[in-house]
């Protein structure tokens, strides 16, 4: 993993075998990013995506381990969950027959090269539990510019 921080973004380059979530979270911890957005694209060799199933209150999971897939779009956000960086990402993938699929990124391993762009905020936001998932708590949290919570 290599990355470079610029004035308004962090550019992250991943290579074969690197884990997407782990790499994003590591860079955000190193750069003290507690809220932001993320985009990217690149090659992927193993992917696990989920589609939320309301009836069972959990994800239906699709796994694919083809060696020639393209992650054509990655978009998501950075927040805090249990005082740790949390990347919440959705993806669209093309398999080696040009069939598209996608959903919530559960896990993914890079093949060849992936380029990601993190747009950090000076704020912080935390996820709170709600039923069987977590959501960004916009009602109960006010953060200062350093990411520290303030009392109302």
mmCIF file of C-alpha atoms in Angstrom:
data_model
loop_
_atom_site.group_PDB
_atom_site.id
_atom_site.type_symbol
_atom_site.label_atom_id
_atom_site.label_comp_id
_atom_site.label_asym_id
_atom_site.label_seq_id
_atom_site.Cartn_x
_atom_site.Cartn_y
_atom_site.Cartn_z
ATOM 1 C CA UNK A 1 0.000 0.000 0.000
ATOM 2 C CA UNK A 2 1.162 3.464 -0.865
ATOM 3 C CA UNK A 3 -0.596 6.730 -0.267
ATOM 4 C CA UNK A 4 -0.015 10.445 -0.501
ATOM 5 C CA UNK A 5 -1.881 13.188 1.323
ATOM 6 C CA UNK A 6 -2.742 16.349 -0.585
ATOM 7 C CA UNK A 7 -4.538 19.476 0.606
ATOM 8 C CA UNK A 8 -8.086 18.139 0.104
ATOM 9 C CA UNK A 9 -7.680 14.417 -0.571
ATOM 10 C CA UNK A 10 -5.623 11.320 0.088
ATOM 11 C CA UNK A 11 -4.669 9.166 -2.896
ATOM 12 C CA UNK A 12 -4.238 5.503 -2.036
ATOM 13 C CA UNK A 13 -2.752 2.877 -4.383
ATOM 14 C CA UNK A 14 -3.218 -0.812 -3.585
ATOM 15 C CA UNK A 15 -1.626 -3.796 -5.323
ATOM 16 C CA UNK A 16 -2.292 -7.533 -5.656
ATOM 17 C CA UNK A 17 -3.277 -9.246 -2.433
ATOM 18 C CA UNK A 18 -4.093 -6.152 -0.396
ATOM 19 C CA UNK A 19 -7.370 -5.984 1.530
ATOM 20 C CA UNK A 20 -9.540 -2.982 0.643
ATOM 21 C CA UNK A 21 -11.193 -2.270 4.010
ATOM 22 C CA UNK A 22 -8.031 -2.925 6.012
ATOM 23 C CA UNK A 23 -5.976 -0.580 3.818
ATOM 24 C CA UNK A 24 -8.551 2.240 3.904
ATOM 25 C CA UNK A 25 -8.981 1.980 7.663
ATOM 26 C CA UNK A 26 -5.204 1.912 8.230
ATOM 27 C CA UNK A 27 -4.639 5.098 6.202
ATOM 28 C CA UNK A 28 -7.532 6.839 7.961
ATOM 29 C CA UNK A 29 -6.103 5.913 11.361
ATOM 30 C CA UNK A 30 -2.630 7.123 10.348
ATOM 31 C CA UNK A 31 -4.046 10.432 9.042
ATOM 32 C CA UNK A 32 -6.649 10.863 11.813
ATOM 33 C CA UNK A 33 -9.592 10.769 9.371
ATOM 34 C CA UNK A 34 -12.811 10.262 11.341
ATOM 35 C CA UNK A 35 -15.282 11.236 8.632
ATOM 36 C CA UNK A 36 -15.088 11.498 4.859
ATOM 37 C CA UNK A 37 -16.039 10.083 1.509
ATOM 38 C CA UNK A 38 -14.211 7.615 -0.697
ATOM 39 C CA UNK A 39 -14.257 6.668 -4.385
ATOM 40 C CA UNK A 40 -12.167 4.364 -6.519
ATOM 41 C CA UNK A 41 -11.769 1.634 -9.125
ATOM 42 C CA UNK A 42 -9.361 -1.133 -10.093
ATOM 43 C CA UNK A 43 -8.744 -4.848 -10.398
ATOM 44 C CA UNK A 44 -10.148 -7.314 -7.913
ATOM 45 C CA UNK A 45 -9.519 -11.025 -7.438
ATOM 46 C CA UNK A 46 -11.789 -11.913 -4.542
ATOM 47 C CA UNK A 47 -14.960 -10.127 -3.557
ATOM 48 C CA UNK A 48 -17.763 -10.626 -1.108
ATOM 49 C CA UNK A 49 -20.767 -8.314 -1.467
ATOM 50 C CA UNK A 50 -24.054 -8.177 0.349
ATOM 51 C CA UNK A 51 -27.580 -7.039 -0.368
ATOM 52 C CA UNK A 52 -29.638 -6.210 2.752
ATOM 53 C CA UNK A 53 -32.517 -8.622 3.370
ATOM 54 C CA UNK A 54 -35.164 -7.030 5.620
ATOM 55 C CA UNK A 55 -36.928 -10.341 6.316
ATOM 56 C CA UNK A 56 -33.891 -11.976 7.907
ATOM 57 C CA UNK A 57 -32.334 -8.664 9.091
ATOM 58 C CA UNK A 58 -28.994 -9.581 7.564
ATOM 59 C CA UNK A 59 -27.172 -9.523 4.250
ATOM 60 C CA UNK A 60 -27.644 -12.011 1.435
ATOM 61 C CA UNK A 61 -24.022 -12.644 0.388
ATOM 62 C CA UNK A 62 -22.424 -13.231 -3.011
ATOM 63 C CA UNK A 63 -18.807 -14.376 -3.168
ATOM 64 C CA UNK A 64 -16.701 -14.425 -6.308
ATOM 65 C CA UNK A 65 -13.061 -15.486 -6.567
ATOM 66 C CA UNK A 66 -12.402 -15.138 -10.290
ATOM 67 C CA UNK A 67 -8.944 -13.841 -11.072
ATOM 68 C CA UNK A 68 -10.053 -11.381 -13.749
ATOM 69 C CA UNK A 69 -12.635 -8.942 -12.438
ATOM 70 C CA UNK A 70 -12.860 -5.162 -12.565
ATOM 71 C CA UNK A 71 -14.150 -3.066 -9.738
ATOM 72 C CA UNK A 72 -15.703 -0.431 -11.974
ATOM 73 C CA UNK A 73 -16.964 1.775 -9.155
ATOM 74 C CA UNK A 74 -16.355 2.039 -5.432
ATOM 75 C CA UNK A 75 -18.139 4.674 -3.406
ATOM 76 C CA UNK A 76 -18.633 5.069 0.300
ATOM 77 C CA UNK A 77 -17.972 6.935 3.481
ATOM 78 C CA UNK A 78 -15.721 6.948 6.528
ATOM 79 C CA UNK A 79 -17.114 7.202 10.045
ATOM 80 C CA UNK A 80 -16.369 5.948 13.549
ATOM 81 C CA UNK A 81 -17.841 2.745 14.994
ATOM 82 C CA UNK A 82 -17.012 1.735 18.561
ATOM 83 C CA UNK A 83 -14.222 4.349 18.568
ATOM 84 C CA UNK A 84 -12.523 2.817 15.495
ATOM 85 C CA UNK A 85 -12.440 3.938 11.862
ATOM 86 C CA UNK A 86 -15.211 2.299 9.848
ATOM 87 C CA UNK A 87 -15.388 2.280 6.045
ATOM 88 C CA UNK A 88 -18.893 1.746 4.620
ATOM 89 C CA UNK A 89 -18.543 0.970 0.929
ATOM 90 C CA UNK A 90 -20.691 -0.075 -2.025
ATOM 91 C CA UNK A 91 -19.241 -1.442 -5.260
ATOM 92 C CA UNK A 92 -20.057 -2.413 -8.819
ATOM 93 C CA UNK A 93 -18.003 -5.242 -10.338
ATOM 94 C CA UNK A 94 -17.663 -6.685 -13.816
ATOM 95 C CA UNK A 95 -16.725 -10.368 -14.010
ATOM 96 C CA UNK A 96 -14.613 -11.882 -16.801
ATOM 97 C CA UNK A 97 -17.736 -12.276 -18.984
ATOM 98 C CA UNK A 98 -18.691 -8.581 -18.594
ATOM 99 C CA UNK A 99 -21.584 -9.440 -16.252
ATOM 100 C CA UNK A 100 -22.160 -6.723 -13.668
ATOM 101 C CA UNK A 101 -23.059 -7.197 -10.026
ATOM 102 C CA UNK A 102 -22.611 -5.230 -6.861
ATOM 103 C CA UNK A 103 -23.745 -4.267 -3.415
ATOM 104 C CA UNK A 104 -22.342 -3.565 0.045
ATOM 105 C CA UNK A 105 -18.629 -4.458 0.164
ATOM 106 C CA UNK A 106 -18.159 -7.108 2.845
ATOM 107 C CA UNK A 107 -14.584 -7.921 1.796
ATOM 108 C CA UNK A 108 -12.344 -7.551 -1.225
ATOM 109 C CA UNK A 109 -8.803 -8.374 -2.306
ATOM 110 C CA UNK A 110 -7.002 -6.384 -4.995
ATOM 111 C CA UNK A 111 -5.729 -7.906 -8.250
ATOM 112 C CA UNK A 112 -3.007 -5.908 -10.024
ATOM 113 C CA UNK A 113 -3.856 -2.316 -9.085
ATOM 114 C CA UNK A 114 -6.543 -0.250 -7.359
ATOM 115 C CA UNK A 115 -6.674 3.535 -7.040
ATOM 116 C CA UNK A 116 -8.723 5.089 -4.252
ATOM 117 C CA UNK A 117 -9.436 8.693 -3.350
ATOM 118 C CA UNK A 118 -10.329 9.633 0.216
ATOM 119 C CA UNK A 119 -11.864 13.069 0.821
ATOM 120 C CA UNK A 120 -11.502 13.658 4.566
ATOM 121 C CA UNK A 121 -13.547 16.038 6.660
ATOM 122 C CA UNK A 122 -12.244 17.952 9.657
ATOM 123 C CA UNK A 123 -15.310 16.711 11.530
ATOM 124 C CA UNK A 124 -16.039 13.337 13.102
ATOM 125 C CA UNK A 125 -19.211 11.288 13.025
ATOM 126 C CA UNK A 126 -20.065 8.101 14.888
ATOM 127 C CA UNK A 127 -22.337 5.221 13.971
ATOM 128 C CA UNK A 128 -24.992 4.167 16.466
ATOM 129 C CA UNK A 129 -26.876 0.856 16.638
ATOM 130 C CA UNK A 130 -30.398 0.704 15.262
ATOM 131 C CA UNK A 131 -32.135 -2.672 15.193
ATOM 132 C CA UNK A 132 -29.603 -4.974 13.460
ATOM 133 C CA UNK A 133 -27.480 -2.330 11.700
ATOM 134 C CA UNK A 134 -25.663 0.916 12.433
ATOM 135 C CA UNK A 135 -26.427 4.386 11.131
ATOM 136 C CA UNK A 136 -24.686 7.747 11.215
ATOM 137 C CA UNK A 137 -25.946 9.548 14.285
ATOM 138 C CA UNK A 138 -26.875 13.018 13.045
ATOM 139 C CA UNK A 139 -29.226 13.907 15.887
ATOM 140 C CA UNK A 140 -27.190 13.225 19.020
ATOM 141 C CA UNK A 141 -23.729 14.283 17.985
ATOM 142 C CA UNK A 142 -22.073 17.617 17.515
ATOM 143 C CA UNK A 143 -18.362 17.590 16.760
ATOM 144 C CA UNK A 144 -15.774 20.327 16.723
ATOM 145 C CA UNK A 145 -13.234 20.810 13.948
ATOM 146 C CA UNK A 146 -10.762 18.400 15.608
ATOM 147 C CA UNK A 147 -13.310 15.620 15.756
ATOM 148 C CA UNK A 148 -13.872 15.798 19.506
ATOM 149 C CA UNK A 149 -17.476 15.619 20.657
ATOM 150 C CA UNK A 150 -19.029 18.662 22.275
ATOM 151 C CA UNK A 151 -21.865 18.718 24.755
ATOM 152 C CA UNK A 152 -25.020 20.488 23.628
#
